[in-house]
């Protein structure tokens, strides 16, 4: 049997795996609900509407974004734990595992930076003109949407890696791998977002927001479920592929 | 019917890797949502859609349809030849599939250039927003399909039509047919369907 790693701290693996769900929970509650981002204010709204959002909800947005920034790193922690399972599929230091880990790690950056724009807008909104607050809001949304490709790298690498699992019962079922590739690929629709201020592809639109974010929100629970099952099998002594 | 086809028919399995079908169904579900959005927009503003549709060149749409259907027919022949175990003919049909398929890209670029030259862009109005968005996303599918065909050609050149490659060819063929099917739907909906049902 090929020894993949001497690291048998499976409890830590499991804790890191749960970070995917921690990230999603925090993201939905603090970034989404508390930050008034579900759904976003439309790209076609007047600057005064965006300015009033910051002024009327300053404390909520500050708290929401501060917590979001604190927990953004959970996404990277989750990705590293997925990498541990991928080691057992692909062998140590495989390029697809590295791509998955880096993709998850880099996903943290746009979440951190865009959250900091919302936080900046809410920091002293009474002292800033409406157009500056609108600019910050636009910057935040443009960054968080258009940085999709780093997360696509994680998802496509995970799917491609999982498909190489030759076990009779693979750690990640084939449909999960293809789902991962599909989600990573379909994020490309985000590229259309800067062209629209209203309609389905605008930041508040049915495609750009509701569908793209929904498939992202259900991605982490699906992957985490199979990841935890895989860790259990590895802990029980299942050899590397 | 060859022995291979007969065996396939008897097993009742879908061609290619079952996982690929998940991708295809998910992708087609996404396009179904695109179609619903377009139809809803068309229902809301029939005049805008009618006036905008008049700027589309149906000849490009028809040419693209014929190109993709012909290319798809070659792909189907490639799958049949692969199942029959004829590597040389399979390779020839795969090359033909790619060569004809590439014409779609040329035609699409010409069509987009004509639109830009006429001052029509993605932000001209809602109709053209959807026209560029949906055909653009479809165009990306076509680019990936060409990449898949190149992979299939390389695999058949390297190792012929073994069981693994037949699975690859069936999976790639299924994807390529999806590219055909989505285009046929886009062509009918964007280029042909009269908004509001009236002339």
CSV table of C-alpha atoms in Angstrom, one decimal:
chain,number,residue,atom,x,y,z
A,1,UNK,CA,0.0,0.0,0.0
A,2,UNK,CA,1.3,3.4,-0.9
A,3,UNK,CA,1.5,5.8,2.0
A,4,UNK,CA,0.0,9.1,1.0
A,5,UNK,CA,0.6,11.0,4.2
A,6,UNK,CA,1.7,10.5,7.8
A,7,UNK,CA,-1.0,13.0,8.8
A,8,UNK,CA,-3.7,11.1,10.6
A,9,UNK,CA,-5.3,14.0,12.3
A,10,UNK,CA,-8.7,13.1,10.9
A,11,UNK,CA,-10.5,15.2,13.4
A,12,UNK,CA,-8.8,18.3,12.0
A,13,UNK,CA,-9.5,17.2,8.5
A,14,UNK,CA,-13.2,16.9,9.5
A,15,UNK,CA,-13.2,20.3,11.2
A,16,UNK,CA,-11.6,21.9,8.1
A,17,UNK,CA,-14.2,20.1,5.9
A,18,UNK,CA,-17.0,21.7,8.0
A,19,UNK,CA,-15.5,25.1,7.3
A,20,UNK,CA,-17.2,24.9,3.9
A,21,UNK,CA,-20.6,25.0,5.7
A,22,UNK,CA,-19.3,27.6,8.2
A,23,UNK,CA,-18.3,29.8,5.3
A,24,UNK,CA,-21.7,29.3,3.5
A,25,UNK,CA,-23.7,30.0,6.8
A,26,UNK,CA,-21.7,33.2,7.5
A,27,UNK,CA,-21.9,34.3,3.9
A,28,UNK,CA,-25.6,33.9,3.7
A,29,UNK,CA,-26.4,35.4,7.1
A,30,UNK,CA,-23.8,38.2,7.5
A,31,UNK,CA,-22.9,39.1,3.9
A,32,UNK,CA,-26.2,38.3,2.4
A,33,UNK,CA,-29.0,39.1,4.9
A,34,UNK,CA,-27.3,41.5,7.2
A,35,UNK,CA,-25.4,43.2,4.4
A,36,UNK,CA,-28.7,43.5,2.4
A,37,UNK,CA,-27.2,41.7,-0.6
A,38,UNK,CA,-30.0,39.2,-1.1
A,39,UNK,CA,-30.9,40.5,-3.6
A,40,UNK,CA,-28.5,43.3,-4.5
A,41,UNK,CA,-29.7,46.8,-5.2
A,42,UNK,CA,-30.1,47.1,-9.0
A,43,UNK,CA,-27.5,48.5,-11.3
A,44,UNK,CA,-30.2,50.9,-12.7
A,45,UNK,CA,-31.0,52.6,-9.4
A,46,UNK,CA,-30.1,56.2,-8.6
A,47,UNK,CA,-27.0,56.9,-6.6
A,48,UNK,CA,-29.2,58.4,-3.8
A,49,UNK,CA,-30.9,54.9,-3.3
A,50,UNK,CA,-27.5,53.3,-2.8
A,51,UNK,CA,-26.3,56.1,-0.6
A,52,UNK,CA,-29.4,55.8,1.6
A,53,UNK,CA,-28.8,52.0,1.9
A,54,UNK,CA,-25.4,52.7,3.4
A,55,UNK,CA,-26.7,55.5,5.6
A,56,UNK,CA,-29.8,53.8,6.9
A,57,UNK,CA,-28.2,50.4,7.5
A,58,UNK,CA,-24.6,51.5,8.4
A,59,UNK,CA,-24.3,49.4,11.6
A,60,UNK,CA,-25.8,46.3,10.2
A,61,UNK,CA,-23.6,46.5,7.1
A,62,UNK,CA,-20.5,47.2,9.2
A,63,UNK,CA,-21.1,44.2,11.4
A,64,UNK,CA,-22.1,42.0,8.4
A,65,UNK,CA,-19.1,42.8,6.4
A,66,UNK,CA,-16.7,42.6,9.4
A,67,UNK,CA,-17.9,39.1,10.2
A,68,UNK,CA,-17.8,38.1,6.5
A,69,UNK,CA,-14.2,39.2,6.3
A,70,UNK,CA,-13.3,37.3,9.4
A,71,UNK,CA,-14.7,34.1,8.1
A,72,UNK,CA,-13.8,34.5,4.4
A,73,UNK,CA,-10.7,32.4,5.1
A,74,UNK,CA,-12.9,29.4,5.9
A,75,UNK,CA,-13.3,28.8,2.2
A,76,UNK,CA,-9.5,28.2,1.9
A,77,UNK,CA,-9.5,26.0,4.9
A,78,UNK,CA,-12.3,23.9,3.3
A,79,UNK,CA,-10.4,23.7,0.1
A,80,UNK,CA,-7.3,22.4,1.9
A,81,UNK,CA,-9.3,19.7,3.5
A,82,UNK,CA,-10.7,18.7,0.0
A,83,UNK,CA,-7.1,18.6,-1.1
A,84,UNK,CA,-6.4,15.9,1.5
A,85,UNK,CA,-9.1,13.7,0.1
A,86,UNK,CA,-7.9,14.4,-3.4
A,87,UNK,CA,-4.5,13.1,-2.4
A,88,UNK,CA,-6.1,9.8,-1.8
A,89,UNK,CA,-7.6,9.8,-5.3
A,90,UNK,CA,-4.7,11.2,-7.3
A,91,UNK,CA,-1.6,10.6,-5.2
A,92,UNK,CA,0.4,13.3,-3.4
A,93,UNK,CA,1.2,16.6,-5.0
A,94,UNK,CA,-1.0,16.1,-8.1
A,95,UNK,CA,-1.5,19.3,-10.2
A,96,UNK,CA,-5.3,19.0,-10.1
A,97,UNK,CA,-5.1,18.9,-6.3
A,98,UNK,CA,-2.9,22.0,-6.3
A,99,UNK,CA,-5.2,23.8,-8.7
A,100,UNK,CA,-8.2,23.0,-6.4
A,101,UNK,CA,-6.4,24.2,-3.3
A,102,UNK,CA,-5.1,27.4,-5.0
A,103,UNK,CA,-8.6,28.1,-6.5
A,104,UNK,CA,-10.2,27.8,-3.1
A,105,UNK,CA,-7.4,29.9,-1.5
A,106,UNK,CA,-7.7,32.6,-4.1
A,107,UNK,CA,-11.5,32.7,-3.8
A,108,UNK,CA,-10.9,34.3,-0.4
A,109,UNK,CA,-9.3,37.4,-2.0
A,110,UNK,CA,-12.3,38.9,-3.9
A,111,UNK,CA,-14.6,38.1,-1.0
A,112,UNK,CA,-12.3,39.9,1.4
A,113,UNK,CA,-11.6,42.9,-0.9
A,114,UNK,CA,-15.2,43.3,-2.0
A,115,UNK,CA,-16.5,43.1,1.5
A,116,UNK,CA,-14.0,45.8,2.4
A,117,UNK,CA,-15.6,48.0,-0.2
A,118,UNK,CA,-19.1,47.6,1.4
A,119,UNK,CA,-17.5,48.1,4.8
A,120,UNK,CA,-15.8,51.3,3.6
A,121,UNK,CA,-19.1,52.6,2.3
A,122,UNK,CA,-20.8,52.0,5.6
A,123,UNK,CA,-17.9,53.4,7.7
A,124,UNK,CA,-18.7,57.1,7.3
A,125,UNK,CA,-21.6,57.3,4.8
A,126,UNK,CA,-22.9,60.6,6.2
A,127,UNK,CA,-19.7,62.3,5.1
A,128,UNK,CA,-19.5,60.9,1.6
A,129,UNK,CA,-21.4,62.1,-1.5
A,130,UNK,CA,-24.0,59.8,-3.1
A,131,UNK,CA,-21.9,59.1,-6.2
A,132,UNK,CA,-18.9,57.9,-4.1
A,133,UNK,CA,-21.1,55.5,-2.2
A,134,UNK,CA,-22.6,54.2,-5.5
A,135,UNK,CA,-19.1,53.8,-6.8
A,136,UNK,CA,-18.1,51.7,-3.8
A,137,UNK,CA,-21.2,49.5,-4.2
A,138,UNK,CA,-20.6,49.0,-7.9
A,139,UNK,CA,-16.9,48.2,-7.3
A,140,UNK,CA,-17.9,45.6,-4.6
A,141,UNK,CA,-20.3,43.9,-6.9
A,142,UNK,CA,-18.2,44.0,-10.0
A,143,UNK,CA,-15.3,42.4,-8.1
A,144,UNK,CA,-17.2,39.7,-6.4
A,145,UNK,CA,-19.0,38.7,-9.6
A,146,UNK,CA,-16.1,39.0,-12.0
A,147,UNK,CA,-13.6,37.1,-9.8
A,148,UNK,CA,-15.6,34.0,-10.6
A,149,UNK,CA,-12.7,32.4,-12.5
A,150,UNK,CA,-10.6,31.6,-9.4
A,151,UNK,CA,-13.5,29.6,-8.0
A,152,UNK,CA,-14.1,28.0,-11.4
A,153,UNK,CA,-10.5,26.7,-11.2
A,154,UNK,CA,-11.2,25.1,-7.9
A,155,UNK,CA,-14.5,23.5,-9.1
A,156,UNK,CA,-13.2,22.3,-12.5
A,157,UNK,CA,-10.1,20.8,-10.9
A,158,UNK,CA,-12.1,19.1,-8.2
A,159,UNK,CA,-14.4,17.6,-10.8
A,160,UNK,CA,-11.6,16.5,-13.1
A,161,UNK,CA,-9.7,15.0,-10.2
A,162,UNK,CA,-12.7,13.2,-8.8
A,163,UNK,CA,-13.4,11.6,-12.3
A,164,UNK,CA,-10.0,10.0,-12.1
A,165,UNK,CA,-11.0,8.0,-9.0
A,166,UNK,CA,-10.9,4.3,-10.1
A,167,UNK,CA,-12.5,2.9,-7.0
A,168,UNK,CA,-15.7,0.8,-7.5
A,169,UNK,CA,-17.3,3.4,-5.2
A,170,UNK,CA,-15.5,6.7,-5.8
A,171,UNK,CA,-15.1,9.3,-3.1
A,172,UNK,CA,-17.0,11.8,-5.2
A,173,UNK,CA,-19.7,10.2,-7.4
A,174,UNK,CA,-19.4,11.0,-11.1
A,175,UNK,CA,-22.5,13.2,-11.1
A,176,UNK,CA,-21.0,15.3,-8.3
A,177,UNK,CA,-17.8,15.6,-10.4
A,178,UNK,CA,-19.7,16.7,-13.5
A,179,UNK,CA,-21.8,19.0,-11.3
A,180,UNK,CA,-18.6,20.6,-10.1
A,181,UNK,CA,-17.3,21.1,-13.6
A,182,UNK,CA,-20.6,22.4,-14.8
A,183,UNK,CA,-20.9,25.0,-12.0
A,184,UNK,CA,-17.4,26.1,-12.6
A,185,UNK,CA,-18.1,26.5,-16.3
A,186,UNK,CA,-21.5,28.2,-16.0
A,187,UNK,CA,-20.0,30.9,-13.8
A,188,UNK,CA,-18.8,32.3,-17.1
A,189,UNK,CA,-22.2,33.9,-17.5
A,190,UNK,CA,-20.9,36.4,-14.9
A,191,UNK,CA,-18.8,37.9,-17.6
A,192,UNK,CA,-21.9,39.5,-19.1
A,193,UNK,CA,-22.8,41.3,-15.8
A,194,UNK,CA,-20.8,44.6,-16.6
A,195,UNK,CA,-22.8,45.0,-19.8
A,196,UNK,CA,-26.2,45.2,-18.1
A,197,UNK,CA,-27.8,47.5,-15.5
A,198,UNK,CA,-31.1,45.7,-15.7
A,199,UNK,CA,-32.5,42.4,-17.0
A,200,UNK,CA,-31.5,38.8,-16.4
A,201,UNK,CA,-27.8,39.4,-16.6
A,202,UNK,CA,-27.6,42.5,-14.4
A,203,UNK,CA,-26.2,42.0,-10.9
A,204,UNK,CA,-29.7,41.7,-9.5
A,205,UNK,CA,-31.0,39.7,-12.4
A,206,UNK,CA,-32.5,36.2,-12.4
A,207,UNK,CA,-29.5,34.6,-14.1
A,208,UNK,CA,-26.6,36.6,-12.7
A,209,UNK,CA,-27.8,36.6,-9.1
A,210,UNK,CA,-30.5,34.2,-8.3
A,211,UNK,CA,-29.4,31.2,-10.4
A,212,UNK,CA,-25.6,31.7,-10.2
A,213,UNK,CA,-25.6,32.2,-6.5
A,214,UNK,CA,-28.1,29.4,-5.9
A,215,UNK,CA,-26.0,26.9,-7.7
A,216,UNK,CA,-23.0,28.2,-5.7
A,217,UNK,CA,-24.9,28.0,-2.4
A,218,UNK,CA,-25.9,24.3,-2.9
A,219,UNK,CA,-22.4,23.4,-4.1
A,220,UNK,CA,-20.6,23.5,-0.7
A,221,UNK,CA,-23.1,21.2,1.1
A,222,UNK,CA,-23.0,18.6,-1.7
A,223,UNK,CA,-19.2,18.5,-1.8
A,224,UNK,CA,-18.9,18.6,2.0
A,225,UNK,CA,-21.3,15.7,2.4
A,226,UNK,CA,-19.2,13.4,0.2
A,227,UNK,CA,-15.9,14.9,1.5
A,228,UNK,CA,-16.9,13.9,5.1
A,229,UNK,CA,-17.9,10.4,3.9
A,230,UNK,CA,-14.5,10.1,2.2
A,231,UNK,CA,-12.6,11.2,5.3
A,232,UNK,CA,-14.5,8.5,7.3
A,233,UNK,CA,-13.5,5.8,4.7
A,234,UNK,CA,-9.8,7.0,4.8
A,235,UNK,CA,-9.9,6.9,8.6
A,236,UNK,CA,-11.2,3.4,8.4
A,237,UNK,CA,-8.1,2.4,6.5
A,238,UNK,CA,-9.2,2.6,2.9
A,239,UNK,CA,-6.0,2.7,0.8
A,240,UNK,CA,-5.1,5.3,-1.8
A,241,UNK,CA,-6.3,4.6,-5.4
B,1,UNK,CA,-27.3,-3.1,-37.4
B,2,UNK,CA,-23.8,-4.0,-36.3
B,3,UNK,CA,-23.1,-6.4,-33.4
B,4,UNK,CA,-21.8,-3.4,-31.4
B,5,UNK,CA,-25.0,-1.4,-32.0
B,6,UNK,CA,-27.1,-4.4,-31.3
B,7,UNK,CA,-25.3,-5.0,-28.0
B,8,UNK,CA,-25.8,-1.4,-27.1
B,9,UNK,CA,-29.4,-1.5,-28.0
B,10,UNK,CA,-29.9,-4.6,-25.9
B,11,UNK,CA,-28.2,-3.1,-22.8
B,12,UNK,CA,-30.4,-0.1,-23.1
B,13,UNK,CA,-27.8,2.2,-21.7
B,14,UNK,CA,-27.3,5.8,-22.9
B,15,UNK,CA,-24.2,6.3,-25.0
B,16,UNK,CA,-21.1,7.6,-23.4
B,17,UNK,CA,-20.3,8.2,-19.7
B,18,UNK,CA,-23.4,8.6,-17.6
B,19,UNK,CA,-21.7,11.5,-15.8
B,20,UNK,CA,-21.6,13.4,-19.0
B,21,UNK,CA,-25.3,13.2,-19.2
B,22,UNK,CA,-25.6,15.0,-15.9
B,23,UNK,CA,-23.5,17.8,-17.3
B,24,UNK,CA,-25.7,17.9,-20.5
B,25,UNK,CA,-29.0,17.8,-18.6
B,26,UNK,CA,-27.8,20.6,-16.2
B,27,UNK,CA,-26.6,22.7,-19.2
B,28,UNK,CA,-29.8,22.2,-21.1
B,29,UNK,CA,-31.8,23.1,-18.0
B,30,UNK,CA,-29.8,26.4,-17.9
B,31,UNK,CA,-30.6,27.1,-21.6
B,32,UNK,CA,-34.3,26.3,-20.9
B,33,UNK,CA,-34.2,29.1,-18.4
B,34,UNK,CA,-32.6,31.3,-21.0
B,35,UNK,CA,-35.4,30.5,-23.4
B,36,UNK,CA,-38.0,31.3,-20.8
B,37,UNK,CA,-36.4,34.6,-20.1
B,38,UNK,CA,-36.3,35.5,-23.8
B,39,UNK,CA,-39.9,34.4,-24.3
B,40,UNK,CA,-41.0,36.5,-21.3
B,41,UNK,CA,-39.2,39.5,-22.6
B,42,UNK,CA,-40.7,39.0,-26.0
B,43,UNK,CA,-44.1,38.8,-24.5
B,44,UNK,CA,-43.6,42.1,-22.6
B,45,UNK,CA,-42.2,44.1,-25.6
B,46,UNK,CA,-43.3,42.5,-28.9
B,47,UNK,CA,-42.7,45.7,-30.9
B,48,UNK,CA,-39.1,46.0,-29.7
B,49,UNK,CA,-38.4,42.3,-30.4
B,50,UNK,CA,-40.1,42.5,-33.9
B,51,UNK,CA,-38.1,45.6,-34.9
B,52,UNK,CA,-34.9,44.1,-33.6
B,53,UNK,CA,-35.4,40.7,-35.1
B,54,UNK,CA,-35.7,42.4,-38.5
B,55,UNK,CA,-32.0,43.4,-38.2
B,56,UNK,CA,-30.9,39.7,-37.9
B,57,UNK,CA,-29.7,38.0,-41.1
B,58,UNK,CA,-31.6,34.7,-41.3
B,59,UNK,CA,-29.1,33.5,-43.9
B,60,UNK,CA,-26.4,33.3,-41.2
B,61,UNK,CA,-28.7,31.5,-38.9
B,62,UNK,CA,-29.7,29.0,-41.5
B,63,UNK,CA,-26.1,28.4,-42.7
B,64,UNK,CA,-25.1,27.8,-39.0
B,65,UNK,CA,-27.9,25.3,-38.6
B,66,UNK,CA,-26.9,23.4,-41.7
B,67,UNK,CA,-23.2,23.5,-40.7
B,68,UNK,CA,-23.9,22.1,-37.3
B,69,UNK,CA,-26.4,19.5,-38.4
B,70,UNK,CA,-24.0,18.2,-41.1
B,71,UNK,CA,-21.1,18.2,-38.6
B,72,UNK,CA,-23.4,16.3,-36.2
B,73,UNK,CA,-24.2,13.7,-38.8
B,74,UNK,CA,-20.5,13.1,-39.3
B,75,UNK,CA,-20.1,12.8,-35.6
B,76,UNK,CA,-22.9,10.2,-35.5
B,77,UNK,CA,-21.1,8.3,-38.3
B,78,UNK,CA,-17.8,8.5,-36.3
B,79,UNK,CA,-19.6,6.9,-33.3
B,80,UNK,CA,-21.0,4.1,-35.5
B,81,UNK,CA,-17.6,3.4,-37.1
B,82,UNK,CA,-15.9,3.4,-33.7
B,83,UNK,CA,-18.4,0.9,-32.4
B,84,UNK,CA,-17.7,-1.2,-35.5
B,85,UNK,CA,-14.0,-1.1,-34.7
B,86,UNK,CA,-12.9,0.8,-37.8
B,87,UNK,CA,-10.3,3.2,-36.5
B,88,UNK,CA,-9.2,4.7,-39.8
B,89,UNK,CA,-12.8,5.6,-40.9
B,90,UNK,CA,-13.6,6.8,-37.4
B,91,UNK,CA,-10.6,9.2,-37.6
B,92,UNK,CA,-11.7,10.4,-41.0
B,93,UNK,CA,-15.2,11.2,-39.7
B,94,UNK,CA,-13.9,12.9,-36.6
B,95,UNK,CA,-11.7,15.1,-38.8
B,96,UNK,CA,-14.7,15.9,-41.0
B,97,UNK,CA,-16.8,16.7,-38.0
B,98,UNK,CA,-14.2,19.2,-36.8
B,99,UNK,CA,-13.6,20.7,-40.3
B,100,UNK,CA,-17.3,21.3,-40.9
B,101,UNK,CA,-17.8,22.4,-37.3
B,102,UNK,CA,-15.1,25.1,-37.7
B,103,UNK,CA,-17.2,26.7,-40.4
B,104,UNK,CA,-19.7,27.6,-37.7
B,105,UNK,CA,-17.0,29.7,-36.0
B,106,UNK,CA,-16.2,31.6,-39.2
B,107,UNK,CA,-19.8,32.2,-39.9
B,108,UNK,CA,-20.5,33.4,-36.4
B,109,UNK,CA,-17.6,35.8,-36.4
B,110,UNK,CA,-18.8,37.2,-39.7
B,111,UNK,CA,-22.3,37.7,-38.3
B,112,UNK,CA,-21.0,39.4,-35.2
B,113,UNK,CA,-18.8,41.7,-37.2
B,114,UNK,CA,-21.7,42.7,-39.4
B,115,UNK,CA,-23.7,43.5,-36.3
B,116,UNK,CA,-20.9,45.6,-34.9
B,117,UNK,CA,-20.4,47.4,-38.2
B,118,UNK,CA,-24.1,48.3,-38.2
B,119,UNK,CA,-23.7,49.8,-34.7
B,120,UNK,CA,-25.5,47.0,-33.0
B,121,UNK,CA,-24.0,45.8,-29.7
B,122,UNK,CA,-24.9,43.9,-26.5
B,123,UNK,CA,-26.2,47.1,-24.9
B,124,UNK,CA,-28.3,48.3,-27.9
B,125,UNK,CA,-31.5,47.0,-26.3
B,126,UNK,CA,-32.9,44.0,-24.4
B,127,UNK,CA,-33.3,41.9,-27.6
B,128,UNK,CA,-29.8,42.3,-28.7
B,129,UNK,CA,-28.6,41.9,-25.1
B,130,UNK,CA,-30.1,38.4,-25.0
B,131,UNK,CA,-29.1,37.8,-28.6
B,132,UNK,CA,-25.4,38.4,-27.9
B,133,UNK,CA,-25.5,36.8,-24.4
B,134,UNK,CA,-27.2,33.5,-25.5
B,135,UNK,CA,-25.5,33.1,-28.8
B,136,UNK,CA,-22.2,34.1,-27.1
B,137,UNK,CA,-22.6,31.4,-24.3
B,138,UNK,CA,-23.5,28.9,-27.1
B,139,UNK,CA,-20.4,30.0,-29.0
B,140,UNK,CA,-18.3,29.1,-25.9
B,141,UNK,CA,-19.9,25.7,-25.9
B,142,UNK,CA,-18.9,25.3,-29.5
B,143,UNK,CA,-15.3,26.3,-28.7
B,144,UNK,CA,-15.2,23.6,-25.9
B,145,UNK,CA,-16.7,21.2,-28.4
B,146,UNK,CA,-13.9,21.8,-30.9
B,147,UNK,CA,-11.4,21.2,-28.1
B,148,UNK,CA,-13.1,17.9,-27.3
B,149,UNK,CA,-13.0,16.9,-30.9
B,150,UNK,CA,-9.3,17.6,-31.0
B,151,UNK,CA,-8.8,15.4,-28.0
B,152,UNK,CA,-10.8,12.6,-29.6
B,153,UNK,CA,-8.8,12.8,-32.8
B,154,UNK,CA,-5.5,12.7,-30.8
B,155,UNK,CA,-6.8,9.7,-28.8
B,156,UNK,CA,-7.9,7.7,-31.9
B,157,UNK,CA,-4.6,8.6,-33.7
B,158,UNK,CA,-2.6,7.3,-30.7
B,159,UNK,CA,-4.5,4.2,-29.7
B,160,UNK,CA,-7.3,3.5,-32.2
B,161,UNK,CA,-10.8,2.6,-31.1
B,162,UNK,CA,-10.4,0.6,-27.9
B,163,UNK,CA,-13.2,0.4,-25.4
B,164,UNK,CA,-12.0,3.4,-23.5
B,165,UNK,CA,-11.9,5.5,-26.7
B,166,UNK,CA,-15.3,4.4,-27.7
B,167,UNK,CA,-16.6,5.7,-24.4
B,168,UNK,CA,-14.8,9.0,-25.0
B,169,UNK,CA,-16.2,9.3,-28.6
B,170,UNK,CA,-19.7,8.5,-27.4
B,171,UNK,CA,-19.4,11.1,-24.6
B,172,UNK,CA,-17.9,13.7,-27.0
B,173,UNK,CA,-20.5,13.0,-29.6
B,174,UNK,CA,-23.3,13.5,-27.1
B,175,UNK,CA,-21.8,16.8,-26.1
B,176,UNK,CA,-21.5,17.8,-29.8
B,177,UNK,CA,-25.1,16.9,-30.5
B,178,UNK,CA,-26.1,19.1,-27.6
B,179,UNK,CA,-24.3,22.0,-29.2
B,180,UNK,CA,-26.4,21.3,-32.4
B,181,UNK,CA,-29.6,21.0,-30.5
B,182,UNK,CA,-29.1,24.2,-28.5
B,183,UNK,CA,-28.3,26.1,-31.8
B,184,UNK,CA,-31.5,24.8,-33.5
B,185,UNK,CA,-33.5,26.0,-30.5
B,186,UNK,CA,-31.7,29.4,-30.5
B,187,UNK,CA,-32.2,29.8,-34.3
B,188,UNK,CA,-35.9,29.0,-34.1
B,189,UNK,CA,-36.5,31.3,-31.1
B,190,UNK,CA,-34.3,34.3,-31.9
B,191,UNK,CA,-34.3,34.4,-35.7
B,192,UNK,CA,-37.6,32.8,-36.8
B,193,UNK,CA,-40.3,33.1,-34.2
B,194,UNK,CA,-42.5,36.1,-35.0
B,195,UNK,CA,-42.9,38.2,-31.8
B,196,UNK,CA,-46.4,38.3,-30.5
B,197,UNK,CA,-47.4,35.7,-33.2
B,198,UNK,CA,-48.4,38.5,-35.6
B,199,UNK,CA,-46.6,39.8,-38.7
